[in-house]
Coordinates of C-alpha atoms in Angstrom, one line a residue:
A267 CA -40.4 -133.3 4.2
V268 CA -42.4 -132.1 7.3
K269 CA -46.1 -132.4 6.8
L270 CA -47.8 -129.1 7.6
E271 CA -51.1 -130.6 8.7
P272 CA -52.8 -130.7 12.1
D273 CA -51.8 -134.4 12.6
N274 CA -48.1 -133.7 12.6
A275 CA -46.8 -134.0 16.2
V276 CA -43.6 -132.1 15.5
I277 CA -45.6 -129.1 14.3
I278 CA -48.1 -129.3 17.1
R279 CA -45.3 -129.5 19.6
A280 CA -43.7 -126.4 18.1
R281 CA -47.0 -124.6 18.2
A282 CA -47.4 -125.5 21.9
E283 CA -44.0 -123.9 22.6
V284 CA -45.1 -120.7 20.9
L285 CA -48.4 -120.8 22.8
N286 CA -46.5 -121.3 26.0
A287 CA -44.2 -118.4 25.3
L288 CA -47.3 -116.2 24.6
G289 CA -48.7 -117.2 28.0
K290 CA -51.6 -119.2 26.5
L291 CA -50.9 -122.1 28.8
D292 CA -54.2 -123.9 28.5
D293 CA -53.9 -124.0 24.7
A294 CA -50.3 -125.1 25.0
L295 CA -51.3 -128.0 27.1
V296 CA -54.1 -129.0 24.7
D297 CA -51.5 -129.1 21.9
L298 CA -49.0 -131.1 24.0
D299 CA -51.8 -133.6 24.8
L300 CA -52.6 -133.9 21.1
A301 CA -48.9 -134.4 20.2
V302 CA -48.7 -137.2 22.8
E303 CA -51.9 -138.7 21.5
L304 CA -50.5 -138.7 18.0
E305 CA -47.0 -140.1 19.1
P306 CA -47.5 -141.8 22.5
N307 CA -44.1 -143.5 22.2
N308 CA -42.1 -140.4 21.2
V309 CA -39.7 -139.6 24.0
I310 CA -39.2 -136.0 22.9
T311 CA -42.9 -135.4 22.9
L312 CA -43.4 -137.1 26.3
C313 CA -40.5 -135.0 27.7
S314 CA -41.9 -131.8 26.2
R315 CA -45.2 -132.3 27.9
A316 CA -43.6 -133.4 31.1
Q317 CA -41.3 -130.3 31.2
F318 CA -44.4 -128.1 30.6
L319 CA -46.3 -129.8 33.4
K320 CA -43.3 -129.4 35.7
T321 CA -43.3 -125.6 35.0
Q322 CA -47.0 -125.6 35.9
D323 CA -46.1 -127.4 39.2
K324 CA -48.0 -130.4 38.1
L325 CA -45.2 -132.7 39.3
D326 CA -47.2 -135.9 39.6
E327 CA -48.4 -135.6 36.1
A328 CA -44.9 -134.7 34.8
L329 CA -43.6 -137.8 36.6
V330 CA -46.0 -140.0 34.7
D331 CA -44.7 -138.8 31.4
F332 CA -41.0 -138.9 32.5
N333 CA -41.6 -142.5 33.7
R334 CA -43.0 -143.4 30.3
A335 CA -40.1 -141.7 28.5
V336 CA -37.5 -143.5 30.6
K337 CA -39.2 -146.8 30.2
L338 CA -39.1 -146.3 26.4
E339 CA -35.5 -145.1 26.4
P340 CA -33.7 -146.1 29.6
D341 CA -30.4 -144.8 28.2
N342 CA -31.7 -141.3 27.5
V343 CA -29.7 -139.2 30.0
I344 CA -31.9 -136.1 29.5
A345 CA -35.1 -138.0 30.4
V346 CA -33.4 -139.7 33.3
C347 CA -32.0 -136.4 34.7
A348 CA -35.3 -134.6 34.2
R349 CA -37.2 -137.4 36.0
A350 CA -34.6 -137.1 38.8
E351 CA -35.3 -133.4 39.2
V352 CA -39.1 -134.0 39.4
L353 CA -38.5 -136.8 42.0
K354 CA -36.3 -134.3 44.0
A355 CA -39.0 -131.7 43.8
L356 CA -41.5 -134.3 45.1
G357 CA -39.2 -135.1 48.0
K358 CA -38.4 -138.6 46.8
L359 CA -34.7 -138.1 47.3
D360 CA -33.6 -141.7 47.3
D361 CA -35.4 -142.3 44.0
A362 CA -33.9 -139.1 42.6
L363 CA -30.4 -140.2 43.7
A364 CA -30.9 -143.6 41.9
D365 CA -31.8 -141.7 38.7
F366 CA -28.8 -139.4 39.0
D367 CA -26.6 -142.4 39.7
C368 CA -27.9 -143.9 36.5
A369 CA -27.4 -140.7 34.6
M370 CA -23.8 -140.6 35.8
E371 CA -23.2 -144.0 34.5
L372 CA -24.6 -142.9 31.1
A373 CA -22.7 -139.6 31.0
P374 CA -20.0 -139.6 33.6
E375 CA -18.4 -136.4 32.3
D376 CA -21.5 -134.3 31.8
V377 CA -21.1 -131.3 34.0
V378 CA -24.8 -130.6 34.3
T379 CA -25.5 -134.1 35.5
I380 CA -22.6 -134.0 37.9
C381 CA -23.8 -130.6 39.3
S382 CA -27.4 -131.8 39.5
R383 CA -26.4 -134.8 41.6
A384 CA -24.1 -132.6 43.8
S385 CA -27.0 -130.3 44.5
L386 CA -29.1 -133.3 45.6
F387 CA -26.3 -134.4 47.9
V388 CA -26.4 -130.9 49.4
L389 CA -30.1 -131.2 49.9
M390 CA -29.5 -134.5 51.6
G391 CA -26.7 -133.1 53.8
Q392 CA -24.2 -135.4 52.2
W393 CA -21.4 -132.8 52.0
M394 CA -18.5 -135.1 51.2
D395 CA -20.4 -136.7 48.3
A396 CA -21.3 -133.3 47.0
L397 CA -17.7 -132.2 47.2
S398 CA -16.5 -135.4 45.4
D399 CA -18.9 -134.7 42.5
L400 CA -17.8 -131.1 42.4
D401 CA -14.2 -132.1 42.2
A402 CA -15.1 -134.2 39.2
A403 CA -17.0 -131.4 37.6
E404 CA -14.2 -128.9 38.1
N405 CA -11.6 -131.3 36.7
G406 CA -13.6 -132.0 33.6
P407 CA -13.4 -130.2 30.3
D408 CA -15.7 -127.4 31.4
V409 CA -15.0 -125.6 34.6
N410 CA -18.5 -124.7 35.6
W411 CA -19.7 -121.7 37.7
I412 CA -22.6 -123.8 38.9
A413 CA -20.2 -126.2 40.4
Q414 CA -18.4 -123.4 42.1
H415 CA -21.6 -122.0 43.5
I416 CA -22.6 -125.4 44.9
R417 CA -19.2 -125.8 46.4
A418 CA -19.6 -122.4 48.2
V419 CA -23.0 -123.6 49.6
V420 CA -21.3 -126.7 50.9
Y421 CA -18.6 -124.6 52.5
L422 CA -21.1 -122.3 54.1
R423 CA -23.0 -125.2 55.6
T424 CA -19.9 -126.9 56.9
D425 CA -18.4 -123.9 58.7
R426 CA -15.9 -123.1 56.0
Q427 CA -17.0 -119.5 55.5
D428 CA -13.6 -118.1 54.5
E429 CA -13.4 -120.6 51.6
A430 CA -17.0 -119.9 50.6
R431 CA -16.3 -116.1 50.5
S432 CA -13.2 -116.7 48.5
I433 CA -15.2 -118.6 45.8
L434 CA -18.0 -116.1 45.8
R435 CA -15.5 -113.2 45.6
N436 CA -13.2 -114.6 43.0
G437 CA -15.6 -116.5 40.8
V438 CA -14.7 -119.5 38.8
K439 CA -11.2 -120.9 39.0
E440 CA -9.4 -120.7 35.7

């Protein structure tokens, strides 16, 4: 049974989510700090605070929590991908790519991971790598509109406007 006392990190984390939704950001952060204090090695708690910090544009602080989470659970694809997104936002593109590569090894058919790495390749101007990832995403179990959108961006940036327009006009391939 879940303990309904102030020293239960799960309850405190849930309260932080409610406070965040209500726009009480300072109070939400206080609760997330307390949850991490209570469970400093809980990857879910660390990632919750890191995601919150990321939304507040406190990327360096978010990276600290994601680093701890990945150190605790290096096979946690969610933590690895989330850290990669923060690294990308910080402009550390090679480090972000290393994390996305790791995530791809952990979950090679995860469409979100594939599209995330493809979007990084777009940012890096590595068009063929982006298209290769998008081919994998589109041939997987879930044809993804995000993959199609990224493909359209690649086509626009590589002077293939007609193909880009076709994707944008026709939507996701069935």
